[in-house]
Coordinates of C-alpha atoms in Angstrom, one line a residue:
S1 CA 191.7 244.3 230.5
L2 CA 188.1 243.5 229.4
P3 CA 188.9 239.8 228.5
A4 CA 190.4 239.4 232.0
K5 CA 187.3 240.9 233.6
L6 CA 185.0 238.6 231.6
I7 CA 187.0 235.5 232.5
N8 CA 187.2 236.4 236.2
G9 CA 183.5 237.1 236.3
G10 CA 182.7 233.8 234.5
I11 CA 184.9 231.7 236.7
A12 CA 183.5 233.3 239.8
G13 CA 180.0 232.6 238.7
L14 CA 180.6 228.9 237.9
I15 CA 182.2 228.3 241.3
G16 CA 179.6 230.2 243.2
V17 CA 176.6 228.6 241.5
T18 CA 177.9 225.1 242.0
C19 CA 178.3 225.7 245.7
V20 CA 174.9 227.3 246.5
F21 CA 172.5 225.9 243.8
P22 CA 170.5 223.6 246.1
I23 CA 169.7 226.5 248.4
D24 CA 168.5 228.5 245.4
L25 CA 166.2 225.7 244.4
A26 CA 164.7 225.6 247.8
K27 CA 164.2 229.4 247.7
T28 CA 162.3 229.2 244.4
R29 CA 160.0 226.4 245.7
L30 CA 159.4 228.2 249.0
Q31 CA 158.5 231.5 247.2
N32 CA 156.2 229.8 244.8
Q33 CA 154.1 227.8 247.2
Q34 CA 150.9 229.6 248.2
N35 CA 148.7 229.4 251.3
G36 CA 146.7 226.2 251.5
Q37 CA 149.1 224.4 249.2
R38 CA 152.3 224.3 251.3
M39 CA 154.6 221.4 250.5
Y40 CA 157.6 222.6 252.5
A41 CA 157.9 224.1 255.9
S42 CA 161.5 225.4 255.7
L43 CA 164.8 225.2 253.8
S44 CA 165.9 222.0 255.5
D45 CA 162.4 220.4 255.0
C46 CA 162.5 221.3 251.3
L47 CA 165.9 219.8 250.7
I48 CA 165.1 216.6 252.6
K49 CA 161.9 216.1 250.7
T50 CA 163.6 216.9 247.4
I51 CA 166.3 214.3 248.1
R52 CA 163.7 211.7 249.1
S53 CA 161.5 212.1 246.1
E54 CA 164.0 213.2 243.4
G55 CA 167.3 211.9 244.6
Y56 CA 170.5 213.9 245.3
F57 CA 170.7 215.3 241.8
G58 CA 167.1 216.6 242.2
M59 CA 168.6 219.5 244.1
Y60 CA 170.5 220.5 240.9
R61 CA 167.5 220.6 238.6
G62 CA 168.0 223.7 236.4
A63 CA 171.7 223.9 237.3
A64 CA 172.8 223.3 233.7
V65 CA 170.9 226.5 232.6
N66 CA 172.6 228.5 235.4
L67 CA 176.0 227.1 234.7
T68 CA 175.7 227.9 231.0
L69 CA 174.5 231.4 231.4
V70 CA 176.0 232.5 234.7
T71 CA 179.3 233.2 233.0
P72 CA 178.1 235.9 230.7
E73 CA 175.7 237.2 233.4
K74 CA 178.3 237.7 236.1
A75 CA 180.9 238.9 233.6
I76 CA 178.5 241.6 232.3
K77 CA 177.5 242.6 235.8
L78 CA 181.1 243.0 237.2
A79 CA 182.6 244.4 234.0
A80 CA 179.8 246.9 233.5
N81 CA 180.1 248.1 237.1
D82 CA 183.9 248.7 236.5
F83 CA 183.1 250.4 233.2
F84 CA 180.6 252.8 234.7
R85 CA 182.8 253.5 237.8
H86 CA 185.7 254.4 235.5
H87 CA 183.7 256.8 233.3
L88 CA 181.9 258.4 236.3
S89 CA 185.2 259.1 238.2
K90 CA 186.7 262.5 237.7
D91 CA 190.5 262.4 237.1
G92 CA 190.8 259.3 239.2
K93 CA 189.3 260.9 242.3
K94 CA 187.1 258.9 244.7
L95 CA 183.6 258.4 243.6
T96 CA 180.8 260.0 245.5
L97 CA 178.1 257.7 246.9
L98 CA 175.6 258.9 244.3
R99 CA 178.0 258.1 241.5
E100 CA 178.7 254.7 243.0
M101 CA 175.0 254.0 243.0
L102 CA 174.6 255.2 239.4
A103 CA 177.4 252.8 238.4
G104 CA 175.6 250.0 240.2
C105 CA 172.3 251.0 238.4
G106 CA 174.0 250.7 235.1
A107 CA 175.5 247.3 235.9
G108 CA 172.1 246.0 237.0
T109 CA 170.4 247.3 233.9
C110 CA 173.0 245.7 231.6
Q111 CA 172.9 242.2 233.2
V112 CA 169.1 241.6 232.7
I113 CA 169.9 240.9 229.0
V114 CA 171.1 237.5 230.2
T115 CA 169.5 237.3 233.7
T116 CA 165.9 237.3 232.5
P117 CA 165.9 234.3 230.2
M118 CA 168.3 232.5 232.5
E119 CA 166.0 232.9 235.5
M120 CA 162.9 232.2 233.3
L121 CA 164.2 228.7 232.3
K122 CA 165.8 227.9 235.7
I123 CA 162.5 228.6 237.6
Q124 CA 160.5 226.2 235.4
L125 CA 163.0 223.4 236.0
Q126 CA 163.4 224.1 239.7
D127 CA 159.7 224.3 240.5
A128 CA 158.6 221.3 238.4
G129 CA 159.5 218.9 241.2
R130 CA 157.3 220.8 243.7
I131 CA 154.3 220.7 241.3
A132 CA 154.8 217.0 240.6
A133 CA 155.1 216.2 244.4
Q134 CA 151.9 218.2 245.0
K135 CA 150.0 216.2 242.3
K136 CA 151.2 212.9 243.7
L137 CA 150.1 213.9 247.2
M138 CA 146.6 214.9 246.0
A139 CA 146.4 211.6 244.0
A140 CA 147.3 209.6 247.1
Q141 CA 144.7 211.5 249.2
A142 CA 142.1 210.8 246.5
Q143 CA 143.0 207.1 246.6
L144 CA 142.5 206.9 250.4
S145 CA 139.1 208.6 250.1
S146 CA 137.8 206.5 247.2
A147 CA 137.2 202.8 246.7
P148 CA 140.4 200.8 245.9
A149 CA 139.0 199.5 242.6
A150 CA 138.2 203.0 241.4
A151 CA 141.4 204.6 242.5
A152 CA 143.6 205.9 239.8
K153 CA 147.3 205.5 239.7
P154 CA 149.3 208.7 240.4
A155 CA 150.6 210.3 237.2
V156 CA 154.3 209.9 236.5
E157 CA 156.2 213.2 236.1
T158 CA 157.3 213.9 232.6
R159 CA 160.6 215.8 232.9
T160 CA 161.2 218.6 230.4
T161 CA 164.5 220.1 229.5
A162 CA 165.5 223.7 229.1
T163 CA 165.9 223.2 225.4
Q164 CA 162.3 221.9 225.1
I165 CA 161.0 224.9 227.1
T166 CA 163.0 227.3 225.0
R167 CA 161.7 225.9 221.7
E168 CA 158.1 225.9 222.9
L169 CA 158.4 229.5 224.1
L170 CA 160.0 230.7 220.9
R171 CA 157.4 228.8 218.8
S172 CA 154.4 230.2 220.7
K173 CA 155.5 233.7 221.9
G174 CA 158.7 234.4 220.1
I175 CA 161.7 236.0 221.8
A176 CA 159.4 237.9 224.2
G177 CA 158.5 234.5 225.8
L178 CA 162.0 234.2 227.2
Y179 CA 161.8 237.8 228.5
K180 CA 158.6 237.3 230.5
G181 CA 159.0 239.1 233.8
L182 CA 161.6 241.5 232.4
G183 CA 160.1 244.4 234.3
A184 CA 160.1 242.5 237.6
T185 CA 163.7 241.4 236.9
L186 CA 164.7 245.1 236.5
L187 CA 162.8 246.0 239.6
R188 CA 164.9 243.5 241.5
D189 CA 168.4 243.7 239.9
V190 CA 168.7 247.5 239.5
P191 CA 168.0 248.2 243.2
F192 CA 170.2 245.2 244.2
S193 CA 173.2 246.6 242.3
I194 CA 172.5 250.1 243.6
V195 CA 172.8 248.7 247.2
Y196 CA 175.5 246.0 246.6
F197 CA 178.3 247.7 244.6
P198 CA 178.6 250.9 246.7
L199 CA 178.3 248.9 250.0
F200 CA 180.9 246.4 248.8
A201 CA 183.3 249.1 247.6
N202 CA 183.2 250.9 250.9
L203 CA 183.5 247.8 253.1
N204 CA 186.4 246.6 251.0
K205 CA 188.2 249.9 251.4
L206 CA 188.1 249.4 255.2
G207 CA 190.5 246.5 254.8
Q208 CA 193.0 248.4 252.5
K209 CA 196.1 249.7 254.4
D210 CA 197.1 251.6 251.3
P211 CA 194.7 252.9 248.6
N212 CA 197.0 251.6 245.9
V213 CA 197.2 248.1 247.3
K214 CA 194.4 245.5 247.0
A215 CA 192.6 244.5 250.2
P216 CA 193.4 240.9 251.5
F217 CA 191.3 238.2 249.9
Y218 CA 189.4 237.5 253.2
V219 CA 188.4 241.1 253.3
S220 CA 187.0 241.0 249.8
F221 CA 185.2 237.7 250.6
L222 CA 183.6 239.0 253.8
S223 CA 182.7 242.3 252.1
G224 CA 181.1 240.5 249.2
C225 CA 179.1 238.3 251.7
V226 CA 177.9 241.2 253.8
A227 CA 177.0 243.4 250.9
G228 CA 175.4 240.5 249.0
S229 CA 173.2 239.3 251.8
T230 CA 172.2 242.9 252.7
A231 CA 171.1 243.7 249.2
A232 CA 169.4 240.3 248.7
V233 CA 167.1 240.7 251.7
A234 CA 166.4 244.4 250.8
V235 CA 165.0 243.4 247.3
N236 CA 163.5 240.0 248.3
P237 CA 159.9 241.3 247.8
C238 CA 160.8 242.1 244.1
D239 CA 162.3 238.6 243.8
V240 CA 159.1 236.9 245.1
I241 CA 157.1 238.9 242.5
K242 CA 159.5 238.0 239.7
T243 CA 159.5 234.3 240.6
R244 CA 155.7 234.2 240.7
L245 CA 155.4 236.0 237.3
Q246 CA 158.0 233.8 235.6
S247 CA 156.4 230.5 236.7
L248 CA 154.5 229.1 233.7
Q249 CA 153.1 226.1 235.6
R250 CA 150.9 226.4 238.7
G251 CA 150.1 224.0 241.5
V252 CA 146.5 223.1 242.3
N253 CA 144.3 226.1 243.1
E254 CA 147.2 228.5 242.9
D255 CA 146.7 232.0 241.6
T256 CA 147.9 233.3 238.2
Y257 CA 149.0 236.9 237.7
S258 CA 148.7 239.4 234.9
G259 CA 151.5 241.7 235.9
I260 CA 153.5 243.3 238.7
L261 CA 150.6 245.2 240.3
D262 CA 148.2 242.3 240.0
C263 CA 150.7 240.0 241.6
T264 CA 151.4 242.4 244.5
K265 CA 147.7 243.0 245.2
K266 CA 146.9 239.2 245.3
I267 CA 149.8 238.4 247.5
L268 CA 148.9 241.1 250.0
Q269 CA 145.2 240.2 250.0
K270 CA 145.6 236.4 250.3
E271 CA 149.0 235.8 252.0
G272 CA 149.8 239.0 253.8
P273 CA 152.8 241.3 253.7
M274 CA 155.2 238.7 255.2
A275 CA 154.7 236.6 252.0
F276 CA 157.0 239.1 250.3
F277 CA 159.9 237.8 252.5
K278 CA 159.4 234.1 251.7
G279 CA 162.8 232.6 251.0
A280 CA 164.6 235.7 252.2
Y281 CA 167.0 233.8 254.4
C282 CA 167.6 231.3 251.5
R283 CA 168.3 234.1 249.2
A284 CA 170.8 235.6 251.7
L285 CA 172.5 232.2 252.0
V286 CA 172.7 232.0 248.2
I287 CA 173.9 235.5 247.5
A288 CA 176.4 235.9 250.4
P289 CA 178.8 233.1 249.3
L290 CA 178.1 233.6 245.6
F291 CA 179.2 237.2 245.7
G292 CA 181.9 236.6 248.3
I293 CA 183.5 234.0 246.0
A294 CA 182.9 236.2 242.9
Q295 CA 184.8 239.2 244.5
V296 CA 187.7 237.0 245.7
V297 CA 188.1 235.5 242.2
Y298 CA 187.6 238.8 240.5
F299 CA 190.1 240.7 242.7
I300 CA 192.7 237.9 242.9
G301 CA 192.7 238.0 239.1
I302 CA 192.7 234.4 238.1
A303 CA 192.2 235.5 234.5
E304 CA 195.4 237.5 234.5
F305 CA 197.3 234.3 235.5
L306 CA 195.6 232.3 232.7
L307 CA 196.1 234.9 230.1
G308 CA 199.8 235.2 231.2
M309 CA 200.2 231.5 230.4
L310 CA 199.2 232.0 226.8
P311 CA 202.1 232.2 224.3
K312 CA 202.8 235.8 223.2
H313 CA 203.0 236.6 219.5
R314 CA 206.3 238.1 218.4
A315 CA 206.3 240.9 215.9

């Protein structure tokens, strides 16, 4: 049933995001730093420096936004894929690869309704620590190169909340402010779903002894991990562009971008083609368990159990 699908997708998203959010934060910061302004050398270096400067909970900056909106996002994604697969199937026959890809395309298109504002807010909160750390480092360098009496104290970071960012965007740019980077989000999520859902479905079928019996949970988990990480790496260039476009604050001497083509051109000219794969391994580490957990929860059917616990109304 649709309520069960929505509940399953929501629970899966909450569990997955809680487990992998620090890696996602590192991915955002690695993707946003440009040549000449590198604060972090790798995933582990980013997490260590984040803990040292911002504490353990600094790794979860922006998690509240994700935990709030990941439920409708994952629910829409999984339920929409099922919806399109059902309507594209002919008399219950096996879907062709093309129809599976079309179903994934529909799911990816539907989810951006929630994904775009969620990612927009999350990125601002995740990257704020990197920009603040960069400013502190430059202030410290300025102190060393100037007379002690003339040295200025480094500015203290003023932390903003998702609510404050939302209000400011709505006040200055309206609802369109929350949907900045919509085109880049579509460019990432539609191809992701086109790759992910057919690949998962076919990998999961390999573990089914009987077409009418669900695959074991470990098969669904591994299928979700493999399909998720493969699709994540495949669309990482689009994710880098999306992250750069949705970042409202820039570090010192960092480029700004007017659109997808301008962003692509500047990255190629100044950072080279490998810059499009910044954070690719982080993204694979995020997506693999996230979708592995999502598929296990979704296919085990926790919602069916919870709904079965509710008292039934008698006629």
